[in-house]
PDB file of C-alpha atoms in Angstrom:
ATOM      1  CA  MET A  18     -51.067 -28.426  54.279  1.00  0.00           C
ATOM      2  CA  ALA A  19     -54.160 -27.141  52.498  1.00  0.00           C
ATOM      3  CA  PRO A  20     -57.189 -29.436  52.204  1.00  0.00           C
ATOM      4  CA  PRO A  21     -57.045 -31.375  48.930  1.00  0.00           C
ATOM      5  CA  THR A  22     -59.234 -30.151  46.104  1.00  0.00           C
ATOM      6  CA  VAL A  23     -61.804 -32.667  44.927  1.00  0.00           C
ATOM      7  CA  GLU A  24     -64.118 -32.055  42.027  1.00  0.00           C
ATOM      8  CA  TYR A  25     -67.335 -33.925  41.325  1.00  0.00           C
ATOM      9  CA  GLU A  26     -70.563 -33.793  39.362  1.00  0.00           C
ATOM     10  CA  GLN A  27     -73.524 -35.978  38.526  1.00  0.00           C
ATOM     11  CA  VAL A  28     -73.162 -39.684  37.780  1.00  0.00           C
ATOM     12  CA  VAL A  29     -73.547 -40.426  34.100  1.00  0.00           C
ATOM     13  CA  LYS A  30     -72.097 -43.892  33.842  1.00  0.00           C
ATOM     14  CA  LYS A  31     -71.895 -46.881  36.129  1.00  0.00           C
ATOM     15  CA  ASP A  32     -69.937 -50.062  35.432  1.00  0.00           C
ATOM     16  CA  GLY A  33     -70.557 -53.266  37.347  1.00  0.00           C
ATOM     17  CA  ALA A  34     -73.643 -54.416  39.193  1.00  0.00           C
ATOM     18  CA  ASP A  35     -71.934 -53.812  42.531  1.00  0.00           C
ATOM     19  CA  GLY A  36     -71.218 -50.193  41.642  1.00  0.00           C
ATOM     20  CA  SER A  37     -67.506 -50.778  42.049  1.00  0.00           C
ATOM     21  CA  ARG A  38     -66.671 -48.251  39.342  1.00  0.00           C
ATOM     22  CA  VAL A  39     -68.466 -44.957  38.884  1.00  0.00           C
ATOM     23  CA  VAL A  40     -67.600 -42.316  36.315  1.00  0.00           C
ATOM     24  CA  PHE A  41     -68.640 -38.696  36.824  1.00  0.00           C
ATOM     25  CA  SER A  42     -68.695 -36.116  34.053  1.00  0.00           C
ATOM     26  CA  GLU A  43     -71.055 -33.422  32.907  1.00  0.00           C
ATOM     27  CA  ASP A  44     -70.506 -34.164  29.231  1.00  0.00           C
ATOM     28  CA  ASP A  45     -68.181 -36.140  27.011  1.00  0.00           C
ATOM     29  CA  SER A  46     -66.948 -33.048  25.199  1.00  0.00           C
ATOM     30  CA  ALA A  47     -65.424 -31.767  28.433  1.00  0.00           C
ATOM     31  CA  LYS A  48     -63.655 -35.072  28.867  1.00  0.00           C
ATOM     32  CA  LYS A  49     -62.344 -35.058  25.289  1.00  0.00           C
ATOM     33  CA  SER A  50     -61.058 -31.515  25.629  1.00  0.00           C
ATOM     34  CA  GLY A  51     -59.297 -32.403  28.879  1.00  0.00           C
ATOM     35  CA  ASP A  52     -61.052 -29.480  30.534  1.00  0.00           C
ATOM     36  CA  PHE A  53     -61.521 -31.228  33.881  1.00  0.00           C
ATOM     37  CA  LYS A  54     -59.644 -32.876  36.708  1.00  0.00           C
ATOM     38  CA  THR A  55     -59.704 -36.625  37.249  1.00  0.00           C
ATOM     39  CA  VAL A  56     -59.476 -38.108  40.728  1.00  0.00           C
ATOM     40  CA  GLU A  57     -59.623 -41.796  41.552  1.00  0.00           C
ATOM     41  CA  LEU A  58     -61.527 -42.516  44.738  1.00  0.00           C
ATOM     42  CA  GLU A  59     -60.897 -45.907  46.192  1.00  0.00           C
ATOM     43  CA  MET A  60     -61.479 -48.065  49.218  1.00  0.00           C
ATOM     44  CA  VAL A  61     -58.055 -49.492  49.993  1.00  0.00           C
ATOM     45  CA  LYS A  62     -58.581 -52.970  51.352  1.00  0.00           C
ATOM     46  CA  TYR A  63     -55.832 -54.251  53.619  1.00  0.00           C
ATOM     47  CA  ASP A  64     -54.431 -57.475  52.217  1.00  0.00           C
ATOM     48  CA  PRO A  65     -52.829 -59.581  54.976  1.00  0.00           C
ATOM     49  CA  THR A  66     -51.133 -61.819  52.418  1.00  0.00           C
ATOM     50  CA  LEU A  67     -47.369 -61.394  52.545  1.00  0.00           C
ATOM     51  CA  ASN A  68     -45.687 -61.003  49.170  1.00  0.00           C
ATOM     52  CA  PHE A  69     -42.215 -60.187  50.399  1.00  0.00           C
ATOM     53  CA  ASP A  70     -39.258 -61.468  48.397  1.00  0.00           C
ATOM     54  CA  LEU A  71     -36.050 -60.929  50.370  1.00  0.00           C
ATOM     55  CA  GLN A  72     -33.732 -61.253  47.388  1.00  0.00           C
ATOM     56  CA  GLU A  73     -35.854 -58.893  45.339  1.00  0.00           C
ATOM     57  CA  TYR A  74     -35.723 -56.319  48.123  1.00  0.00           C
ATOM     58  CA  ILE A  75     -31.936 -56.632  48.501  1.00  0.00           C
ATOM     59  CA  GLU A  76     -31.524 -56.082  44.769  1.00  0.00           C
ATOM     60  CA  ASN A  77     -33.901 -53.107  44.708  1.00  0.00           C
ATOM     61  CA  PRO A  78     -34.318 -51.652  48.208  1.00  0.00           C
ATOM     62  CA  TYR A  79     -35.920 -48.472  46.852  1.00  0.00           C
ATOM     63  CA  ASP A  80     -38.956 -50.179  45.342  1.00  0.00           C
ATOM     64  CA  VAL A  81     -41.929 -48.789  47.281  1.00  0.00           C
ATOM     65  CA  ASP A  82     -44.084 -51.921  47.091  1.00  0.00           C
ATOM     66  CA  SER A  83     -41.230 -54.119  48.236  1.00  0.00           C
ATOM     67  CA  THR A  84     -40.514 -51.684  51.075  1.00  0.00           C
ATOM     68  CA  TYR A  85     -44.135 -51.901  52.204  1.00  0.00           C
ATOM     69  CA  GLU A  86     -43.976 -55.695  52.084  1.00  0.00           C
ATOM     70  CA  LEU A  87     -40.839 -55.560  54.249  1.00  0.00           C
ATOM     71  CA  TYR A  88     -42.836 -53.575  56.793  1.00  0.00           C
ATOM     72  CA  LYS A  89     -45.533 -56.262  56.779  1.00  0.00           C
ATOM     73  CA  ALA A  90     -42.925 -59.005  57.134  1.00  0.00           C
ATOM     74  CA  ARG A  91     -41.245 -57.188  60.031  1.00  0.00           C
ATOM     75  CA  SER A  92     -44.615 -56.695  61.695  1.00  0.00           C
ATOM     76  CA  TYR A  93     -45.639 -60.342  61.320  1.00  0.00           C
ATOM     77  CA  CYS A  94     -42.276 -61.556  62.612  1.00  0.00           C
ATOM     78  CA  ARG A  95     -42.489 -59.296  65.674  1.00  0.00           C
ATOM     79  CA  LYS A  96     -45.999 -60.531  66.444  1.00  0.00           C
ATOM     80  CA  GLY A  97     -45.147 -64.177  65.811  1.00  0.00           C
ATOM     81  CA  SER A  98     -47.801 -64.396  63.107  1.00  0.00           C
ATOM     82  CA  ASN A  99     -47.995 -67.526  60.979  1.00  0.00           C
ATOM     83  CA  LEU A 100     -48.325 -65.233  57.945  1.00  0.00           C
ATOM     84  CA  ALA A 101     -44.524 -64.981  57.999  1.00  0.00           C
ATOM     85  CA  SER A 102     -42.587 -68.220  58.141  1.00  0.00           C
ATOM     86  CA  PRO A 103     -39.912 -68.718  60.826  1.00  0.00           C
ATOM     87  CA  ASN A 104     -37.339 -69.199  58.072  1.00  0.00           C
ATOM     88  CA  LEU A 105     -38.194 -65.842  56.524  1.00  0.00           C
ATOM     89  CA  CYS A 106     -37.997 -64.114  59.893  1.00  0.00           C
ATOM     90  CA  GLN A 107     -34.589 -65.661  60.510  1.00  0.00           C
ATOM     91  CA  GLU A 108     -33.361 -64.587  57.069  1.00  0.00           C
ATOM     92  CA  ILE A 109     -34.554 -61.040  57.632  1.00  0.00           C
ATOM     93  CA  GLY A 110     -32.742 -61.022  60.979  1.00  0.00           C
ATOM     94  CA  ARG A 111     -29.473 -61.965  59.291  1.00  0.00           C
ATOM     95  CA  HIS A 112     -29.473 -58.848  57.133  1.00  0.00           C
ATOM     96  CA  SER A 113     -29.158 -55.192  58.061  1.00  0.00           C
ATOM     97  CA  LEU A 114     -32.575 -54.198  56.807  1.00  0.00           C
ATOM     98  CA  PRO A 115     -34.740 -51.213  57.791  1.00  0.00           C
ATOM     99  CA  SER A 116     -36.823 -51.721  60.911  1.00  0.00           C
ATOM    100  CA  GLU A 117     -40.586 -52.117  60.946  1.00  0.00           C
ATOM    101  CA  PHE A 118     -41.061 -48.387  61.575  1.00  0.00           C
ATOM    102  CA  GLU A 119     -38.410 -47.326  59.064  1.00  0.00           C
ATOM    103  CA  SER A 120     -39.853 -49.427  56.251  1.00  0.00           C
ATOM    104  CA  LEU A 121     -43.397 -48.218  56.945  1.00  0.00           C
ATOM    105  CA  THR A 122     -42.427 -44.539  56.957  1.00  0.00           C
ATOM    106  CA  SER A 123     -40.210 -45.009  53.900  1.00  0.00           C
ATOM    107  CA  ALA A 124     -43.124 -46.430  51.913  1.00  0.00           C
ATOM    108  CA  ALA A 125     -45.494 -43.756  53.237  1.00  0.00           C
ATOM    109  CA  ASP A 126     -43.031 -40.977  52.382  1.00  0.00           C
ATOM    110  CA  GLN A 127     -43.015 -42.255  48.808  1.00  0.00           C
ATOM    111  CA  GLY A 128     -46.791 -41.901  48.607  1.00  0.00           C
ATOM    112  CA  HIS A 129     -47.792 -45.537  49.172  1.00  0.00           C
ATOM    113  CA  VAL A 130     -51.440 -45.093  50.189  1.00  0.00           C
ATOM    114  CA  LYS A 131     -51.736 -48.367  52.096  1.00  0.00           C
ATOM    115  CA  ALA A 132     -48.633 -47.493  54.089  1.00  0.00           C
ATOM    116  CA  GLN A 133     -50.001 -44.023  54.815  1.00  0.00           C
ATOM    117  CA  LEU A 134     -53.254 -45.501  56.077  1.00  0.00           C
ATOM    118  CA  GLU A 135     -51.419 -48.165  58.065  1.00  0.00           C
ATOM    119  CA  PHE A 136     -49.341 -45.476  59.770  1.00  0.00           C
ATOM    120  CA  SER A 137     -52.567 -43.943  61.058  1.00  0.00           C
ATOM    121  CA  ASN A 138     -53.031 -46.908  63.405  1.00  0.00           C
ATOM    122  CA  PHE A 139     -49.382 -47.789  63.935  1.00  0.00           C
ATOM    123  CA  ILE A 140     -47.939 -47.664  67.446  1.00  0.00           C
ATOM    124  CA  PRO A 141     -44.126 -47.954  67.521  1.00  0.00           C
ATOM    125  CA  PRO A 142     -42.911 -50.747  69.819  1.00  0.00           C
ATOM    126  CA  ASN A 143     -40.893 -48.155  71.785  1.00  0.00           C
ATOM    127  CA  TYR A 144     -43.790 -45.709  72.076  1.00  0.00           C
ATOM    128  CA  GLU A 145     -43.596 -45.547  75.883  1.00  0.00           C
ATOM    129  CA  ASP A 146     -39.957 -44.448  75.671  1.00  0.00           C
ATOM    130  CA  LEU A 147     -40.612 -41.581  73.247  1.00  0.00           C
ATOM    131  CA  SER A 148     -40.341 -37.968  74.328  1.00  0.00           C
ATOM    132  CA  GLN A 149     -43.322 -35.647  74.033  1.00  0.00           C
ATOM    133  CA  GLU A 150     -41.611 -33.948  71.104  1.00  0.00           C
ATOM    134  CA  GLU A 151     -41.260 -37.267  69.293  1.00  0.00           C
ATOM    135  CA  ILE A 152     -44.899 -38.147  70.010  1.00  0.00           C
ATOM    136  CA  ASP A 153     -46.036 -34.782  68.657  1.00  0.00           C
ATOM    137  CA  SER A 154     -43.951 -35.365  65.542  1.00  0.00           C
ATOM    138  CA  LEU A 155     -45.619 -38.751  65.001  1.00  0.00           C
ATOM    139  CA  ARG A 156     -49.059 -37.169  65.359  1.00  0.00           C
ATOM    140  CA  ASN A 157     -48.218 -34.452  62.844  1.00  0.00           C
ATOM    141  CA  THR A 158     -46.848 -37.026  60.436  1.00  0.00           C
ATOM    142  CA  ARG A 159     -50.044 -39.059  60.779  1.00  0.00           C
ATOM    143  CA  ILE A 160     -52.118 -36.064  59.659  1.00  0.00           C
ATOM    144  CA  GLU A 161     -49.745 -35.340  56.771  1.00  0.00           C
ATOM    145  CA  TYR A 162     -50.008 -38.944  55.566  1.00  0.00           C
ATOM    146  CA  LEU A 163     -53.808 -38.917  55.817  1.00  0.00           C
ATOM    147  CA  GLU A 164     -54.013 -35.671  53.865  1.00  0.00           C
ATOM    148  CA  SER A 165     -51.673 -37.105  51.241  1.00  0.00           C
ATOM    149  CA  ALA A 166     -53.731 -40.309  51.016  1.00  0.00           C
ATOM    150  CA  TRP A 167     -56.949 -38.294  50.635  1.00  0.00           C
ATOM    151  CA  ALA A 168     -55.297 -36.154  47.950  1.00  0.00           C
ATOM    152  CA  SER A 169     -54.604 -39.469  46.192  1.00  0.00           C
ATOM    153  CA  GLY A 170     -58.302 -40.374  46.447  1.00  0.00           C
ATOM    154  CA  SER A 171     -58.482 -42.599  49.546  1.00  0.00           C
ATOM    155  CA  LEU A 172     -61.981 -42.569  51.013  1.00  0.00           C
ATOM    156  CA  GLU A 173     -60.633 -44.158  54.189  1.00  0.00           C
ATOM    157  CA  ALA A 174     -58.338 -41.153  54.627  1.00  0.00           C
ATOM    158  CA  LEU A 175     -61.243 -38.739  54.138  1.00  0.00           C
ATOM    159  CA  HIS A 176     -63.278 -40.620  56.747  1.00  0.00           C
ATOM    160  CA  GLU A 177     -60.306 -40.817  59.116  1.00  0.00           C
ATOM    161  CA  LEU A 178     -59.568 -37.090  58.844  1.00  0.00           C
ATOM    162  CA  SER A 179     -63.126 -36.160  59.730  1.00  0.00           C
ATOM    163  CA  ALA A 180     -63.168 -38.539  62.704  1.00  0.00           C
ATOM    164  CA  THR A 181     -59.698 -37.441  63.836  1.00  0.00           C
ATOM    165  CA  TYR A 182     -60.703 -33.807  64.203  1.00  0.00           C
ATOM    166  CA  PHE A 183     -64.187 -34.661  65.473  1.00  0.00           C
ATOM    167  CA  TYR A 184     -62.946 -36.808  68.362  1.00  0.00           C
ATOM    168  CA  GLY A 185     -59.556 -35.126  68.806  1.00  0.00           C
ATOM    169  CA  LEU A 186     -57.656 -38.335  68.069  1.00  0.00           C
ATOM    170  CA  GLY A 187     -54.023 -37.430  68.658  1.00  0.00           C
ATOM    171  CA  VAL A 188     -54.721 -33.807  67.741  1.00  0.00           C
ATOM    172  CA  GLU A 189     -56.528 -30.894  69.296  1.00  0.00           C
ATOM    173  CA  GLN A 190     -60.231 -31.250  68.586  1.00  0.00           C
ATOM    174  CA  ASP A 191     -61.190 -28.984  65.679  1.00  0.00           C
ATOM    175  CA  LEU A 192     -64.890 -29.079  64.843  1.00  0.00           C
ATOM    176  CA  LEU A 193     -64.523 -26.767  61.853  1.00  0.00           C
ATOM    177  CA  LYS A 194     -61.939 -28.996  60.198  1.00  0.00           C
ATOM    178  CA  SER A 195     -64.051 -32.014  61.035  1.00  0.00           C
ATOM    179  CA  TYR A 196     -67.059 -30.293  59.458  1.00  0.00           C
ATOM    180  CA  PHE A 197     -65.073 -29.550  56.302  1.00  0.00           C
ATOM    181  CA  TYR A 198     -64.092 -33.186  55.833  1.00  0.00           C
ATOM    182  CA  ALA A 199     -67.466 -34.546  56.968  1.00  0.00           C
ATOM    183  CA  LYS A 200     -69.415 -32.366  54.526  1.00  0.00           C
ATOM    184  CA  THR A 201     -66.986 -33.262  51.754  1.00  0.00           C
ATOM    185  CA  ALA A 202     -67.532 -36.926  52.597  1.00  0.00           C
ATOM    186  CA  GLU A 203     -71.307 -36.443  52.686  1.00  0.00           C
ATOM    187  CA  ILE A 204     -71.313 -35.089  49.144  1.00  0.00           C
ATOM    188  CA  VAL A 205     -68.889 -37.678  47.805  1.00  0.00           C
ATOM    189  CA  TYR A 206     -70.694 -40.579  49.500  1.00  0.00           C
ATOM    190  CA  SER A 207     -74.043 -39.387  48.180  1.00  0.00           C
ATOM    191  CA  SER A 208     -72.659 -39.088  44.664  1.00  0.00           C
ATOM    192  CA  LEU A 209     -71.357 -42.642  44.747  1.00  0.00           C
ATOM    193  CA  ASN A 210     -74.856 -44.100  44.988  1.00  0.00           C
ATOM    194  CA  GLY A 211     -74.378 -46.808  47.604  1.00  0.00           C
ATOM    195  CA  ALA A 212     -70.845 -47.822  46.625  1.00  0.00           C
ATOM    196  CA  VAL A 213     -69.466 -46.720  50.009  1.00  0.00           C
ATOM    197  CA  PRO A 214     -69.801 -49.065  53.027  1.00  0.00           C
ATOM    198  CA  SER A 215     -72.845 -48.178  55.132  1.00  0.00           C
ATOM    199  CA  SER A 216     -70.713 -48.003  58.289  1.00  0.00           C
ATOM    200  CA  TYR A 217     -68.817 -45.042  56.793  1.00  0.00           C
ATOM    201  CA  VAL A 218     -72.005 -43.324  55.658  1.00  0.00           C
ATOM    202  CA  ASN A 219     -73.787 -43.828  58.989  1.00  0.00           C
ATOM    203  CA  GLU A 220     -70.925 -42.592  61.141  1.00  0.00           C
ATOM    204  CA  ASN A 221     -70.374 -39.614  58.866  1.00  0.00           C
ATOM    205  CA  THR A 222     -74.071 -38.730  59.012  1.00  0.00           C
ATOM    206  CA  LYS A 223     -73.965 -38.759  62.809  1.00  0.00           C
ATOM    207  CA  MET A 224     -70.940 -36.450  62.805  1.00  0.00           C
ATOM    208  CA  VAL A 225     -72.528 -34.031  60.319  1.00  0.00           C
ATOM    209  CA  ASN A 226     -75.782 -33.905  62.295  1.00  0.00           C
ATOM    210  CA  HIS A 227     -73.938 -33.261  65.552  1.00  0.00           C
ATOM    211  CA  LEU A 228     -71.686 -30.604  64.040  1.00  0.00           C
ATOM    212  CA  GLU A 229     -74.577 -28.771  62.435  1.00  0.00           C
ATOM    213  CA  ALA A 230     -76.307 -28.758  65.822  1.00  0.00           C
ATOM    214  CA  VAL A 231     -73.356 -27.317  67.760  1.00  0.00           C
ATOM    215  CA  LEU A 232     -71.824 -24.954  65.201  1.00  0.00           C
ATOM    216  CA  TYR A 233     -73.412 -21.577  64.605  1.00  0.00           C
ATOM    217  CA  PRO A 234     -74.443 -20.604  61.056  1.00  0.00           C
ATOM    218  CA  TYR A 235     -71.681 -17.990  60.880  1.00  0.00           C
ATOM    219  CA  GLN A 236     -69.183 -20.790  61.643  1.00  0.00           C
ATOM    220  CA  ARG A 237     -70.636 -23.265  59.156  1.00  0.00           C
ATOM    221  CA  GLU A 238     -71.105 -20.922  56.215  1.00  0.00           C
ATOM    222  CA  PRO A 239     -67.397 -20.259  55.405  1.00  0.00           C
ATOM    223  CA  VAL A 240     -66.706 -23.997  55.633  1.00  0.00           C
ATOM    224  CA  LEU A 241     -69.598 -24.796  53.313  1.00  0.00           C
ATOM    225  CA  ARG A 242     -68.412 -22.190  50.822  1.00  0.00           C
ATOM    226  CA  GLU A 243     -65.005 -23.850  50.823  1.00  0.00           C
ATOM    227  CA  VAL A 244     -66.551 -27.287  50.338  1.00  0.00           C
ATOM    228  CA  TYR A 245     -68.846 -26.202  47.517  1.00  0.00           C
ATOM    229  CA  SER A 246     -66.165 -24.070  45.879  1.00  0.00           C
ATOM    230  CA  GLN A 247     -64.547 -27.363  44.932  1.00  0.00           C
ATOM    231  CA  ASN A 248     -67.378 -28.066  42.511  1.00  0.00           C
ATOM    232  CA  ASN A 249     -66.407 -28.107  38.870  1.00  0.00           C
ATOM    233  CA  LYS A 250     -69.094 -28.767  36.290  1.00  0.00           C
ATOM    234  CA  ASN A 251     -66.567 -30.276  33.921  1.00  0.00           C
ATOM    235  CA  CYS A 252     -65.017 -33.013  35.983  1.00  0.00           C
ATOM    236  CA  CYS A 253     -64.618 -36.658  36.253  1.00  0.00           C
ATOM    237  CA  ILE A 254     -64.189 -38.837  39.317  1.00  0.00           C
ATOM    238  CA  LEU A 255     -63.496 -42.529  39.339  1.00  0.00           C
ATOM    239  CA  PHE A 256     -64.287 -44.821  42.227  1.00  0.00           C
ATOM    240  CA  SER A 257     -62.739 -48.279  42.288  1.00  0.00           C
ATOM    241  CA  SER A 258     -62.967 -50.788  45.106  1.00  0.00           C
TER     242      SER A 258
END
């Protein structure tokens, strides 16, 4: 899967004192003509609140939000969390519903960004019984979901992709791929004028500094050309927390 294309330019408008929404565009005429690409960048906050309606799911099992809520309910019931009532867990057990893993992957396959991000840290209960082929498949799927989430504008996915290749988390370490995502993040974070959590910015800065110290110029230059080739002077990016 090719790295997602992201376009950005200078900030010209900022809504909200907390900088929760930032609009990028070189000029309004470009926006009116539609001669640009719009991407929504967002920090997807995990909401532990369970909003699962069993009857609603039974009536419409293909609804992606309801499928994701089923995953959360299954997860809470397995862990014995008080976020899912014993009665709900018993009711779920009485029906032939998708498992925790099945509901998570179903939602992620349908492009549910929270599910895709959740999969990144998900360890199947039967992980120790999986074959190496099945483990490799899970790792590949994790990358595919992160790339899809980043293509949808998830800053968490961008950060996770850079760290994944930097540290070799479940994949072979690839400093060039890490550098691509880290430099992309550096530019995006800088453009967002403090709207990104400092922990993300600080860790990304450390990765960029390390990578620029260990990679030779001839290695960095093609990556930088690819990063900067994504620039488009007539573009608009939205960031919403």
